[in-house]
Short mmCIF file of C-alpha atoms in Angstrom, two decimals:
data_model
loop_
_atom_site.label_atom_id
_atom_site.label_comp_id
_atom_site.label_asym_id
_atom_site.label_seq_id
_atom_site.Cartn_x
_atom_site.Cartn_y
_atom_site.Cartn_z
CA ASP S 816 9.73 3.58 13.05
CA ALA S 817 11.38 0.39 11.79
CA ALA S 818 14.03 0.65 14.49
CA LEU S 819 11.37 1.17 17.18
CA LYS S 820 9.51 -1.92 15.97
CA CYS S 821 12.74 -3.94 16.03
CA ALA S 822 13.54 -2.68 19.54
CA LYS S 823 10.11 -3.83 20.73
CA VAL S 824 10.52 -7.30 19.21
CA LEU S 825 14.05 -7.63 20.61
CA GLY S 826 13.12 -6.26 24.04
CA ASP S 827 15.70 -3.47 23.65
CA THR S 828 14.14 -0.92 26.02
CA LYS S 829 17.39 1.02 26.34
CA SER S 830 17.26 2.32 22.76
CA VAL S 831 13.60 3.35 22.77
CA PRO S 832 13.92 6.85 24.38
CA TRP S 833 16.67 7.89 21.95
CA LEU S 834 14.76 6.54 18.96
CA ARG S 835 11.56 8.31 19.99
CA ALA S 836 13.42 11.59 20.51
CA ARG S 837 15.08 11.26 17.10
CA ARG S 838 11.74 10.59 15.47
CA ALA S 839 10.13 13.62 17.14
CA HIS S 840 13.03 15.85 16.06
CA THR S 841 12.75 14.67 12.44
CA LYS S 842 8.97 15.15 12.48
CA ARG S 843 9.27 18.75 13.71
CA ALA S 844 11.90 19.53 11.07
CA LEU S 845 9.76 18.16 8.24
CA ASN S 846 6.55 19.88 9.33
CA ALA S 847 8.42 23.19 9.56
CA LEU S 848 8.64 23.02 5.76
CA TRP S 849 4.86 22.80 5.26
CA ASP S 850 3.68 25.62 2.99
CA ARG S 851 0.27 26.84 4.12
CA ARG S 852 -0.19 28.78 0.87
CA SER S 853 0.20 25.80 -1.45
CA LYS S 854 -1.05 23.35 1.22
CA SER S 855 1.88 21.06 0.51
CA TYR S 856 5.44 20.26 1.45
CA PRO S 857 8.02 21.51 -1.08
CA ASP S 858 9.69 19.03 -3.39
CA SER S 859 13.22 20.01 -2.43
CA ILE S 860 15.65 22.58 -1.08
CA HIS S 861 18.16 23.76 -3.70
CA ASN S 862 21.93 24.02 -3.26
CA ASP S 863 21.58 27.74 -2.53
CA ASP S 864 19.10 26.92 0.29
CA ALA S 865 16.17 28.24 -1.74
CA VAL S 866 12.97 26.24 -1.20
CA SER S 867 11.51 24.75 -4.36
CA GLU S 868 8.25 26.24 -5.63
CA GLN S 869 7.27 22.90 -7.18
CA THR S 870 5.01 20.53 -5.27
CA SER S 871 4.18 16.86 -5.75
CA ILE S 872 1.89 14.19 -4.37
CA HIS S 873 4.95 12.27 -3.15
CA THR S 874 5.76 14.43 -0.13
CA SER S 875 2.15 14.42 1.07
CA LEU S 876 1.71 10.67 0.72
CA LEU S 877 4.95 9.96 2.59
CA ALA S 878 3.89 12.30 5.40
CA VAL S 879 0.59 10.42 5.67
CA LEU S 880 2.18 6.98 5.35
CA TYR S 881 4.79 7.57 8.05
CA ASN S 882 2.44 9.53 10.33
CA ILE S 883 4.56 12.67 10.04
CA ALA S 884 1.83 15.22 9.30
CA THR S 885 0.29 16.92 12.32
CA PRO S 886 -3.55 16.81 12.49
CA ASP S 887 -4.01 20.27 10.89
CA ILE S 888 -1.63 19.37 8.05
CA ARG S 889 -2.87 15.80 7.58
CA THR S 890 -6.31 16.87 6.31
CA HIS S 891 -4.71 18.74 3.39
CA ALA S 892 -2.07 16.04 2.79
CA VAL S 893 -4.78 13.37 2.48
CA LYS S 894 -6.70 15.59 0.05
CA ASN S 895 -3.55 15.83 -2.09
CA LEU S 896 -3.58 12.03 -2.34
CA LEU S 897 -7.26 11.58 -3.12
CA ASP S 898 -7.94 14.71 -5.17
CA THR S 899 -4.54 15.79 -6.50
CA PRO S 900 -4.42 19.45 -7.65
CA LYS S 901 -3.74 19.92 -11.37
CA ASP S 902 -0.47 21.80 -10.81
CA MET S 903 0.92 19.11 -8.48
CA THR S 904 3.26 16.44 -9.90
CA PRO S 905 1.43 13.08 -9.84
CA ILE S 906 2.80 9.55 -9.46
CA CYS S 907 4.51 8.69 -12.75
CA SER S 908 6.52 5.55 -11.97
CA PRO S 909 5.97 2.03 -10.58
CA PHE S 910 8.68 2.77 -7.99
CA ALA S 911 6.71 5.57 -6.34
CA ILE S 912 3.34 3.87 -6.66
CA MET S 913 4.32 1.28 -4.05
CA TYR S 914 4.37 4.07 -1.45
CA LEU S 915 1.06 5.45 -2.71
CA TYR S 916 -0.57 2.03 -2.27
CA GLU S 917 0.83 1.77 1.26
CA ALA S 918 -0.62 5.19 2.08
CA LEU S 919 -4.00 4.25 0.58
CA GLU S 920 -3.96 1.03 2.58
CA ALA S 921 -3.30 3.04 5.76
CA LEU S 922 -6.35 5.14 4.83
CA ASP S 923 -8.40 1.93 4.36
CA ARG S 924 -9.07 2.49 0.65
CA PRO S 925 -8.53 -0.94 -0.96
CA ASP S 926 -10.80 -0.20 -3.93
CA ASP S 927 -8.61 2.77 -4.90
CA ILE S 928 -5.55 0.50 -4.90
CA ILE S 929 -7.23 -2.09 -7.11
CA ALA S 930 -8.49 0.62 -9.50
CA SER S 931 -4.95 1.98 -9.81
CA ILE S 932 -3.52 -1.49 -10.47
CA TYR S 933 -6.04 -1.96 -13.29
CA LYS S 934 -5.24 1.47 -14.74
CA ASN S 935 -1.45 1.18 -14.60
CA TYR S 936 -0.70 -2.52 -15.05
CA ILE S 937 -3.37 -3.87 -17.44
CA PRO S 938 -1.74 -1.89 -20.30
CA MET S 939 1.49 -3.82 -19.65
CA LEU S 940 -0.38 -7.10 -20.05
CA ASP S 941 -2.12 -5.78 -23.16
CA ALA S 942 1.32 -5.04 -24.62
CA GLY S 943 2.37 -8.66 -24.04
CA ALA S 944 4.36 -8.25 -20.83
CA THR S 945 5.04 -11.36 -18.74
CA THR S 946 7.01 -9.42 -16.10
CA VAL S 947 6.57 -5.93 -14.67
CA TRP S 948 8.26 -3.05 -16.45
CA GLU S 949 10.45 -0.27 -15.08
CA THR S 950 8.02 2.33 -16.47
CA PHE S 951 4.29 2.40 -17.10
CA ALA S 952 3.06 1.55 -20.59
CA ARG S 953 1.69 5.07 -21.04
CA GLY S 954 5.19 6.50 -20.58
CA SER S 955 7.73 7.11 -23.28
CA VAL S 956 11.47 6.59 -23.57
CA GLU S 957 13.88 7.54 -26.29
CA ASP S 958 15.47 4.08 -26.64
CA GLY S 959 13.45 2.79 -29.57
CA ASP S 960 9.72 2.41 -29.88
CA PHE S 961 8.98 0.02 -27.02
CA PRO S 962 7.66 2.04 -24.04
CA THR S 963 10.09 0.89 -21.34
CA ARG S 964 13.77 0.41 -20.67
CA SER S 965 13.85 -2.61 -18.36
CA HIS S 966 11.21 -5.29 -18.93
CA CYS S 967 11.67 -6.93 -15.51
CA HIS S 968 11.98 -4.59 -12.55
CA ALA S 969 11.60 -5.58 -8.89
CA TRP S 970 10.59 -2.08 -7.82
CA SER S 971 7.56 -2.32 -10.11
CA SER S 972 6.02 -5.38 -8.45
CA ALA S 973 3.57 -3.62 -6.10
CA PRO S 974 0.55 -5.61 -7.39
CA ILE S 975 2.17 -8.90 -6.35
CA TYR S 976 2.26 -7.63 -2.77
CA PHE S 977 -1.08 -5.82 -2.63
CA LEU S 978 -3.24 -8.31 -4.55
CA ASN S 979 -2.39 -10.91 -1.90
CA ARG S 980 -3.09 -8.49 0.93
CA ILE S 981 -6.35 -7.22 -0.56
CA VAL S 982 -7.93 -9.88 -2.79
CA LEU S 983 -6.71 -12.87 -0.76
CA GLY S 984 -6.68 -10.92 2.51
CA ILE S 985 -3.42 -12.44 3.81
CA ARG S 986 -1.84 -10.13 6.40
CA ALA S 987 0.81 -10.94 8.99
CA THR S 988 0.02 -9.84 12.54
CA ALA S 989 3.11 -11.16 14.36
CA PRO S 990 6.84 -11.53 13.64
CA GLY S 991 8.25 -14.77 12.28
CA ALA S 992 5.06 -15.77 10.44
CA ALA S 993 3.50 -16.70 13.79
CA ARG S 994 0.02 -15.24 13.11
CA PHE S 995 -1.95 -14.05 10.10
CA ASN S 996 -5.35 -12.45 9.64
CA ILE S 997 -7.35 -13.72 6.66
CA SER S 998 -9.77 -11.09 5.37
CA PRO S 999 -10.36 -11.15 1.59
CA TRP S 1000 -11.69 -7.88 0.18
CA LEU S 1001 -14.31 -8.75 -2.44
CA ILE S 1002 -13.82 -6.80 -5.66
CA LYS S 1003 -16.99 -5.96 -7.60
CA GLY S 1004 -17.63 -8.62 -10.22
CA MET S 1005 -15.06 -11.08 -8.82
CA ARG S 1006 -16.50 -14.43 -7.75
CA ARG S 1007 -13.40 -16.40 -6.83
CA ALA S 1008 -9.67 -16.09 -6.17
CA GLU S 1009 -6.79 -18.33 -5.12
CA GLY S 1010 -3.13 -17.85 -4.29
CA SER S 1011 -0.33 -18.04 -1.73
CA THR S 1012 1.97 -15.79 0.24
CA VAL S 1013 5.42 -17.23 0.96
CA THR S 1014 6.67 -16.76 4.54
CA CYS S 1015 9.77 -17.82 6.45
CA ALA S 1016 7.71 -20.73 7.83
CA GLY S 1017 6.17 -21.80 4.51
CA GLU S 1018 3.20 -20.88 2.33
CA VAL S 1019 -0.06 -19.35 3.57
CA HIS S 1020 -2.63 -20.36 0.96
CA VAL S 1021 -6.12 -18.94 0.48
CA ARG S 1022 -8.92 -19.98 -1.86
CA TRP S 1023 -12.31 -18.32 -1.79
CA ARG S 1024 -15.51 -18.48 -3.82
CA LYS S 1025 -18.68 -16.40 -3.68
CA VAL S 1026 -21.89 -18.12 -4.73
CA GLY S 1027 -25.04 -16.10 -4.24
CA LYS S 1028 -24.98 -14.78 -0.68
CA THR S 1029 -22.40 -17.28 0.58
CA LEU S 1030 -18.65 -16.67 0.76
CA THR S 1031 -16.61 -19.84 1.29
CA ILE S 1032 -12.96 -19.45 2.31
CA LEU S 1033 -10.37 -22.19 2.68
CA ALA S 1034 -7.05 -21.15 4.21
CA THR S 1035 -4.04 -23.32 5.05
CA ALA S 1036 -0.71 -22.53 6.69
CA PRO S 1037 2.34 -24.23 8.27
CA ALA S 1038 1.73 -25.92 11.63
CA THR S 1039 3.54 -23.12 13.47
CA THR S 1040 1.32 -20.41 11.98
CA LYS S 1041 -2.07 -19.44 13.45
CA LEU S 1042 -4.81 -18.12 11.16
CA ARG S 1043 -7.70 -15.87 12.18
CA PHE S 1044 -10.58 -14.82 9.95
CA VAL S 1045 -11.60 -11.15 10.12
CA ARG S 1046 -14.77 -9.75 8.59
CA ASN S 1047 -14.61 -6.53 6.56
CA ALA S 1048 -17.13 -4.20 4.94
CA SER S 1049 -17.15 -6.16 1.66
CA HIS S 1050 -18.67 -9.16 3.49
CA LYS S 1051 -21.84 -7.25 4.40
CA ASP S 1052 -25.01 -9.33 4.08
CA LEU S 1053 -22.99 -12.46 3.23
CA LYS S 1054 -22.93 -15.79 5.00
CA VAL S 1055 -19.25 -16.62 5.53
CA VAL S 1056 -17.87 -20.15 5.88
CA PHE S 1057 -14.22 -20.21 6.94
CA ASN S 1058 -12.41 -23.57 6.83
CA ASP S 1059 -15.73 -25.44 6.82
CA LYS S 1060 -17.10 -23.53 9.83
CA PRO S 1061 -19.85 -20.85 9.59
CA VAL S 1062 -18.71 -17.48 10.93
CA ALA S 1063 -21.05 -15.62 13.28
CA GLY S 1064 -22.11 -12.10 12.49
#
């Protein structure tokens, strides 16, 4: 998928047929492993070619995220994400949760992402963390009493990415920071937010405040970047003012 996107941006039409064929081949191979009995993909294939009996949420969420699951499989894969069976291995690390949030974003479930961030990352703050840990605070390690090994782990920084995309609503829509949609998702109880996303062209900054039935948004960006406000379901029944101009609808 990444290679196909790059080919499109670069105008490399010659590589597209091969890339599409390779993708289709990989998709067929993965879906051949779907277990209709357990309604899941297996976790692994052992060295003796035996298929693992264990299942996990990870394989289902990746199949949804990368659009691998066929329509008949996708229904069950999505259910594994949203209502995980008790015998299925859940997400247990900040590394894997980045992919879960991407899958939930693809399913248009921003509130589920925010709820998970509260559940998994607030305990780190409560424990005095100033950076994100390698493991969740509810986990345990054998190296002493403190519940993590590394106190500063890049793979654990999913909230930094998704809070900007959801709460500030900053989302790129073109390569090279040429265009961004601005569409803050209003979290229940939150009345204001402010922050920036760094791009190759400079910072895209958003500040919004909700007072009564009015949502006021101020967004700035480098001169080469175009901004476009997009309404979402959380703006229902609100008057929206974007960069000092009332928004219709």
